[in-house]
Amino acid sequence: PIDNDIGNGMPERLGIWKEAAGQLKADSVTAEQIKPQIIKITANAILPTVRCIYRNNYIIYGSGDVIIETALIPDNYRHLPELPRFGMQMAVPGRFDTVTWFGRGPHESYWDRKTSASVGLYSAPVEQQIHDYLRPQENGNKTDVRWLALTDKDGVGILAVGMPLLSVSAWPYTMDMLQQARHI
């Protein structure tokens, strides 16, 4: 949680979601060939704490493109508090140290603080996206991102495209490392 979240009591009100993420249990994985060049993999997991199914559909094309469709299916949404965040995290090798995006920038932006960040094409080292707050917390986010690429010195990398938009951060550390840090 960022300082504003702590100030408004979010960790206490919505803490069940943090517990839920840590108790994710794989339920089933299925694969089907839709066409000779298209495979669909469906991975279902259970979040027992909040009684929800977490589903990822991966549609893999012969070109190497992967479309990911993600859904959270609650058993009974009435018993659940607000969901503070829904998304995915991934780790890539450290050599992919340049981030290029078409979205709001060049500085960090968040859904409630983005009017000073114009939509455009930006590129910089991942290390330059870090904003060291007094207390370590989430930082460097980019909103309204149409696409983002993480590349190495040769321009080889990974491209993520929003359908329609993404909110993304690229860090040289994990979210868990950031959350456990007590000082910069």
PDB file of C-alpha atoms in Angstrom:
ATOM      1  CA  PRO A   1       0.000   0.000   0.000  1.00  0.00           C
ATOM      2  CA  ILE A   2       1.125   3.536  -0.689  1.00  0.00           C
ATOM      3  CA  ASP A   3       1.032   6.229   2.002  1.00  0.00           C
ATOM      4  CA  ASN A   4      -2.409   7.433   0.855  1.00  0.00           C
ATOM      5  CA  ASP A   5      -3.775   3.876   1.165  1.00  0.00           C
ATOM      6  CA  ILE A   6      -2.424   3.559   4.686  1.00  0.00           C
ATOM      7  CA  GLY A   7      -3.859   6.965   5.585  1.00  0.00           C
ATOM      8  CA  ASN A   8      -7.364   5.969   4.513  1.00  0.00           C
ATOM      9  CA  GLY A   9      -7.266   2.568   6.266  1.00  0.00           C
ATOM     10  CA  MET A  10      -7.202   0.492   3.085  1.00  0.00           C
ATOM     11  CA  PRO A  11      -4.972  -2.305   4.464  1.00  0.00           C
ATOM     12  CA  GLU A  12      -7.510  -3.032   7.216  1.00  0.00           C
ATOM     13  CA  ARG A  13     -10.655  -2.613   5.063  1.00  0.00           C
ATOM     14  CA  LEU A  14      -9.395  -4.587   2.083  1.00  0.00           C
ATOM     15  CA  GLY A  15      -6.779  -6.854   3.659  1.00  0.00           C
ATOM     16  CA  ILE A  16      -8.750  -9.987   2.796  1.00  0.00           C
ATOM     17  CA  TRP A  17      -7.642  -9.554  -0.845  1.00  0.00           C
ATOM     18  CA  LYS A  18      -3.959  -9.671   0.126  1.00  0.00           C
ATOM     19  CA  GLU A  19      -4.609 -12.868   2.061  1.00  0.00           C
ATOM     20  CA  ALA A  20      -6.507 -14.286  -0.902  1.00  0.00           C
ATOM     21  CA  ALA A  21      -3.659 -13.740  -3.353  1.00  0.00           C
ATOM     22  CA  GLY A  22      -1.288 -15.645  -1.086  1.00  0.00           C
ATOM     23  CA  GLN A  23      -3.665 -18.621  -0.892  1.00  0.00           C
ATOM     24  CA  LEU A  24      -4.232 -19.069  -4.626  1.00  0.00           C
ATOM     25  CA  LYS A  25      -4.563 -22.791  -5.394  1.00  0.00           C
ATOM     26  CA  ALA A  26      -4.347 -24.220  -8.900  1.00  0.00           C
ATOM     27  CA  ASP A  27      -7.543 -26.100  -9.756  1.00  0.00           C
ATOM     28  CA  SER A  28      -7.331 -27.162 -13.401  1.00  0.00           C
ATOM     29  CA  VAL A  29      -5.425 -26.572 -16.604  1.00  0.00           C
ATOM     30  CA  THR A  30      -6.821 -27.521 -19.997  1.00  0.00           C
ATOM     31  CA  ALA A  31      -5.439 -27.116 -23.499  1.00  0.00           C
ATOM     32  CA  GLU A  32      -7.227 -27.267 -26.809  1.00  0.00           C
ATOM     33  CA  GLN A  33      -6.130 -26.711 -30.362  1.00  0.00           C
ATOM     34  CA  ILE A  34      -8.589 -24.250 -31.892  1.00  0.00           C
ATOM     35  CA  LYS A  35      -6.904 -24.178 -35.317  1.00  0.00           C
ATOM     36  CA  PRO A  36      -3.623 -25.644 -36.559  1.00  0.00           C
ATOM     37  CA  GLN A  37      -1.847 -22.400 -35.585  1.00  0.00           C
ATOM     38  CA  ILE A  38      -3.883 -21.506 -32.451  1.00  0.00           C
ATOM     39  CA  ILE A  39      -3.859 -23.164 -29.032  1.00  0.00           C
ATOM     40  CA  LYS A  40      -5.984 -22.109 -26.055  1.00  0.00           C
ATOM     41  CA  ILE A  41      -4.845 -22.917 -22.529  1.00  0.00           C
ATOM     42  CA  THR A  42      -7.253 -22.292 -19.667  1.00  0.00           C
ATOM     43  CA  ALA A  43      -5.884 -22.206 -16.135  1.00  0.00           C
ATOM     44  CA  ASN A  44      -8.357 -22.059 -13.265  1.00  0.00           C
ATOM     45  CA  ALA A  45      -7.370 -21.366  -9.696  1.00  0.00           C
ATOM     46  CA  ILE A  46      -9.364 -21.015  -6.506  1.00  0.00           C
ATOM     47  CA  LEU A  47      -9.066 -18.149  -4.049  1.00  0.00           C
ATOM     48  CA  PRO A  48     -10.610 -19.888  -1.010  1.00  0.00           C
ATOM     49  CA  THR A  49     -10.410 -16.864   1.305  1.00  0.00           C
ATOM     50  CA  VAL A  50     -12.771 -14.837  -0.906  1.00  0.00           C
ATOM     51  CA  ARG A  51     -14.562 -17.800  -2.557  1.00  0.00           C
ATOM     52  CA  CYS A  52     -13.630 -16.795  -6.098  1.00  0.00           C
ATOM     53  CA  ILE A  53     -12.335 -18.495  -9.204  1.00  0.00           C
ATOM     54  CA  TYR A  54      -9.378 -16.837 -10.922  1.00  0.00           C
ATOM     55  CA  ARG A  55      -9.259 -17.782 -14.605  1.00  0.00           C
ATOM     56  CA  ASN A  56      -6.595 -17.120 -17.208  1.00  0.00           C
ATOM     57  CA  ASN A  57      -7.127 -17.976 -20.854  1.00  0.00           C
ATOM     58  CA  TYR A  58      -3.948 -17.956 -22.902  1.00  0.00           C
ATOM     59  CA  ILE A  59      -4.544 -17.948 -26.657  1.00  0.00           C
ATOM     60  CA  ILE A  60      -1.227 -18.774 -28.292  1.00  0.00           C
ATOM     61  CA  TYR A  61      -0.684 -18.112 -31.980  1.00  0.00           C
ATOM     62  CA  GLY A  62       1.910 -19.684 -34.261  1.00  0.00           C
ATOM     63  CA  SER A  63       3.412 -16.200 -34.663  1.00  0.00           C
ATOM     64  CA  GLY A  64       4.403 -16.232 -30.994  1.00  0.00           C
ATOM     65  CA  ASP A  65       1.675 -13.772 -29.980  1.00  0.00           C
ATOM     66  CA  VAL A  66      -0.117 -14.606 -26.733  1.00  0.00           C
ATOM     67  CA  ILE A  67      -3.474 -13.071 -25.839  1.00  0.00           C
ATOM     68  CA  ILE A  68      -4.271 -13.280 -22.131  1.00  0.00           C
ATOM     69  CA  GLU A  69      -7.854 -12.972 -20.913  1.00  0.00           C
ATOM     70  CA  THR A  70      -8.211 -12.857 -17.144  1.00  0.00           C
ATOM     71  CA  ALA A  71     -11.353 -13.059 -15.033  1.00  0.00           C
ATOM     72  CA  LEU A  72     -12.240 -13.135 -11.358  1.00  0.00           C
ATOM     73  CA  ILE A  73     -15.493 -14.980 -10.763  1.00  0.00           C
ATOM     74  CA  PRO A  74     -16.908 -14.535  -7.249  1.00  0.00           C
ATOM     75  CA  ASP A  75     -19.179 -17.114  -5.646  1.00  0.00           C
ATOM     76  CA  ASN A  76     -21.109 -14.298  -3.975  1.00  0.00           C
ATOM     77  CA  TYR A  77     -19.817 -10.786  -4.626  1.00  0.00           C
ATOM     78  CA  ARG A  78     -22.076  -9.274  -1.938  1.00  0.00           C
ATOM     79  CA  HIS A  79     -19.847 -10.515   0.885  1.00  0.00           C
ATOM     80  CA  LEU A  80     -16.671  -9.041  -0.605  1.00  0.00           C
ATOM     81  CA  PRO A  81     -15.139  -5.636   0.030  1.00  0.00           C
ATOM     82  CA  GLU A  82     -13.951  -3.465  -2.837  1.00  0.00           C
ATOM     83  CA  LEU A  83     -11.189  -5.047  -4.951  1.00  0.00           C
ATOM     84  CA  PRO A  84      -8.192  -2.682  -4.689  1.00  0.00           C
ATOM     85  CA  ARG A  85      -6.342  -4.025  -7.732  1.00  0.00           C
ATOM     86  CA  PHE A  86      -6.764  -6.654 -10.396  1.00  0.00           C
ATOM     87  CA  GLY A  87      -3.947  -7.652 -12.690  1.00  0.00           C
ATOM     88  CA  MET A  88      -0.867  -9.709 -13.228  1.00  0.00           C
ATOM     89  CA  GLN A  89       2.795  -9.560 -12.322  1.00  0.00           C
ATOM     90  CA  MET A  90       5.647 -11.055 -14.255  1.00  0.00           C
ATOM     91  CA  ALA A  91       9.405 -11.225 -13.978  1.00  0.00           C
ATOM     92  CA  VAL A  92      11.780 -10.926 -16.916  1.00  0.00           C
ATOM     93  CA  PRO A  93      15.572 -11.231 -17.002  1.00  0.00           C
ATOM     94  CA  GLY A  94      17.396  -8.098 -15.878  1.00  0.00           C
ATOM     95  CA  ARG A  95      18.981  -7.596 -19.286  1.00  0.00           C
ATOM     96  CA  PHE A  96      15.609  -6.218 -20.469  1.00  0.00           C
ATOM     97  CA  ASP A  97      16.464  -2.888 -18.894  1.00  0.00           C
ATOM     98  CA  THR A  98      14.882  -0.390 -21.291  1.00  0.00           C
ATOM     99  CA  VAL A  99      11.195   0.450 -21.104  1.00  0.00           C
ATOM    100  CA  THR A 100       9.403   2.062 -24.038  1.00  0.00           C
ATOM    101  CA  TRP A 101       5.710   2.870 -23.898  1.00  0.00           C
ATOM    102  CA  PHE A 102       2.951   4.715 -25.662  1.00  0.00           C
ATOM    103  CA  GLY A 103       0.833   6.178 -22.909  1.00  0.00           C
ATOM    104  CA  ARG A 104       1.023   8.836 -20.224  1.00  0.00           C
ATOM    105  CA  GLY A 105       4.466  10.047 -19.247  1.00  0.00           C
ATOM    106  CA  PRO A 106       7.253  10.713 -18.966  1.00  0.00           C
ATOM    107  CA  HIS A 107       6.819  10.786 -15.176  1.00  0.00           C
ATOM    108  CA  GLU A 108       4.712   8.426 -13.086  1.00  0.00           C
ATOM    109  CA  SER A 109       0.942   8.661 -13.261  1.00  0.00           C
ATOM    110  CA  TYR A 110      -1.930   6.975 -11.451  1.00  0.00           C
ATOM    111  CA  TRP A 111      -5.666   6.842 -12.172  1.00  0.00           C
ATOM    112  CA  ASP A 112      -6.309   9.703  -9.739  1.00  0.00           C
ATOM    113  CA  ARG A 113      -3.241  11.755 -10.665  1.00  0.00           C
ATOM    114  CA  LYS A 114      -2.538  11.777 -14.348  1.00  0.00           C
ATOM    115  CA  THR A 115      -3.557  15.073 -15.953  1.00  0.00           C
ATOM    116  CA  SER A 116       0.037  16.387 -15.870  1.00  0.00           C
ATOM    117  CA  ALA A 117       1.261  13.351 -17.819  1.00  0.00           C
ATOM    118  CA  SER A 118       0.626  13.722 -21.540  1.00  0.00           C
ATOM    119  CA  VAL A 119      -0.031  10.744 -23.803  1.00  0.00           C
ATOM    120  CA  GLY A 120       2.998  10.164 -25.996  1.00  0.00           C
ATOM    121  CA  LEU A 121       5.833   7.831 -26.923  1.00  0.00           C
ATOM    122  CA  TYR A 122       8.500   7.554 -24.212  1.00  0.00           C
ATOM    123  CA  SER A 123      11.602   5.458 -23.633  1.00  0.00           C
ATOM    124  CA  ALA A 124      14.141   5.283 -20.798  1.00  0.00           C
ATOM    125  CA  PRO A 125      16.124   2.822 -18.688  1.00  0.00           C
ATOM    126  CA  VAL A 126      14.005   0.962 -16.130  1.00  0.00           C
ATOM    127  CA  GLU A 127      16.227   2.366 -13.358  1.00  0.00           C
ATOM    128  CA  GLN A 128      15.134   5.908 -14.311  1.00  0.00           C
ATOM    129  CA  GLN A 129      11.461   5.016 -13.730  1.00  0.00           C
ATOM    130  CA  ILE A 130      11.998   4.627  -9.984  1.00  0.00           C
ATOM    131  CA  HIS A 131      10.758   7.347  -7.649  1.00  0.00           C
ATOM    132  CA  ASP A 132      12.228   6.969  -4.173  1.00  0.00           C
ATOM    133  CA  TYR A 133       9.552   7.963  -1.702  1.00  0.00           C
ATOM    134  CA  LEU A 134      10.577   8.429   1.934  1.00  0.00           C
ATOM    135  CA  ARG A 135       8.904   5.111   2.758  1.00  0.00           C
ATOM    136  CA  PRO A 136       9.423   2.490   0.013  1.00  0.00           C
ATOM    137  CA  GLN A 137       6.150   1.945  -1.828  1.00  0.00           C
ATOM    138  CA  GLU A 138       4.697   1.462  -5.283  1.00  0.00           C
ATOM    139  CA  ASN A 139       6.165   3.964  -7.727  1.00  0.00           C
ATOM    140  CA  GLY A 140       6.831   4.716 -11.381  1.00  0.00           C
ATOM    141  CA  ASN A 141       3.397   3.618 -12.619  1.00  0.00           C
ATOM    142  CA  LYS A 142       2.232   4.575 -16.098  1.00  0.00           C
ATOM    143  CA  THR A 143      -1.480   4.908 -16.967  1.00  0.00           C
ATOM    144  CA  ASP A 144      -3.443   4.835 -20.214  1.00  0.00           C
ATOM    145  CA  VAL A 145      -0.692   2.744 -21.794  1.00  0.00           C
ATOM    146  CA  ARG A 146      -1.544   1.435 -25.257  1.00  0.00           C
ATOM    147  CA  TRP A 147       1.602  -0.699 -25.399  1.00  0.00           C
ATOM    148  CA  LEU A 148       4.822  -1.233 -23.491  1.00  0.00           C
ATOM    149  CA  ALA A 149       8.074  -2.902 -24.545  1.00  0.00           C
ATOM    150  CA  LEU A 150      10.892  -4.126 -22.312  1.00  0.00           C
ATOM    151  CA  THR A 151      14.040  -4.572 -24.374  1.00  0.00           C
ATOM    152  CA  ASP A 152      17.743  -5.335 -24.049  1.00  0.00           C
ATOM    153  CA  LYS A 153      20.662  -3.456 -25.604  1.00  0.00           C
ATOM    154  CA  ASP A 154      19.988  -5.166 -28.960  1.00  0.00           C
ATOM    155  CA  GLY A 155      16.305  -4.203 -29.022  1.00  0.00           C
ATOM    156  CA  VAL A 156      15.172  -7.764 -28.309  1.00  0.00           C
ATOM    157  CA  GLY A 157      12.407  -8.093 -25.746  1.00  0.00           C
ATOM    158  CA  ILE A 158       8.776  -8.457 -24.899  1.00  0.00           C
ATOM    159  CA  LEU A 159       5.810  -6.350 -25.977  1.00  0.00           C
ATOM    160  CA  ALA A 160       2.584  -5.991 -23.987  1.00  0.00           C
ATOM    161  CA  VAL A 161      -0.431  -4.427 -25.703  1.00  0.00           C
ATOM    162  CA  GLY A 162      -3.495  -3.165 -23.869  1.00  0.00           C
ATOM    163  CA  MET A 163      -6.949  -4.128 -25.007  1.00  0.00           C
ATOM    164  CA  PRO A 164      -7.737  -1.236 -24.666  1.00  0.00           C
ATOM    165  CA  LEU A 165      -5.393   0.237 -22.001  1.00  0.00           C
ATOM    166  CA  LEU A 166      -2.881  -0.879 -19.385  1.00  0.00           C
ATOM    167  CA  SER A 167      -1.591   0.515 -16.132  1.00  0.00           C
ATOM    168  CA  VAL A 168       2.015  -0.691 -15.746  1.00  0.00           C
ATOM    169  CA  SER A 169       5.211  -0.372 -13.759  1.00  0.00           C
ATOM    170  CA  ALA A 170       8.668  -1.750 -14.507  1.00  0.00           C
ATOM    171  CA  TRP A 171      11.078  -2.169 -11.600  1.00  0.00           C
ATOM    172  CA  PRO A 172      14.444  -3.837 -11.034  1.00  0.00           C
ATOM    173  CA  TYR A 173      12.918  -5.541  -7.965  1.00  0.00           C
ATOM    174  CA  THR A 174       9.761  -7.481  -7.117  1.00  0.00           C
ATOM    175  CA  MET A 175       6.658  -6.094  -5.475  1.00  0.00           C
ATOM    176  CA  ASP A 176       7.359  -8.322  -2.447  1.00  0.00           C
ATOM    177  CA  MET A 177      10.885  -6.881  -2.125  1.00  0.00           C
ATOM    178  CA  LEU A 178       9.436  -3.377  -2.286  1.00  0.00           C
ATOM    179  CA  GLN A 179       6.780  -4.163   0.290  1.00  0.00           C
ATOM    180  CA  GLN A 180       9.303  -5.655   2.733  1.00  0.00           C
ATOM    181  CA  ALA A 181      11.784  -2.782   2.405  1.00  0.00           C
ATOM    182  CA  ARG A 182      11.936  -0.521   5.469  1.00  0.00           C
ATOM    183  CA  HIS A 183      14.105   2.187   3.915  1.00  0.00           C
ATOM    184  CA  ILE A 184      15.438   3.234   0.518  1.00  0.00           C
TER     185      ILE A 184
END
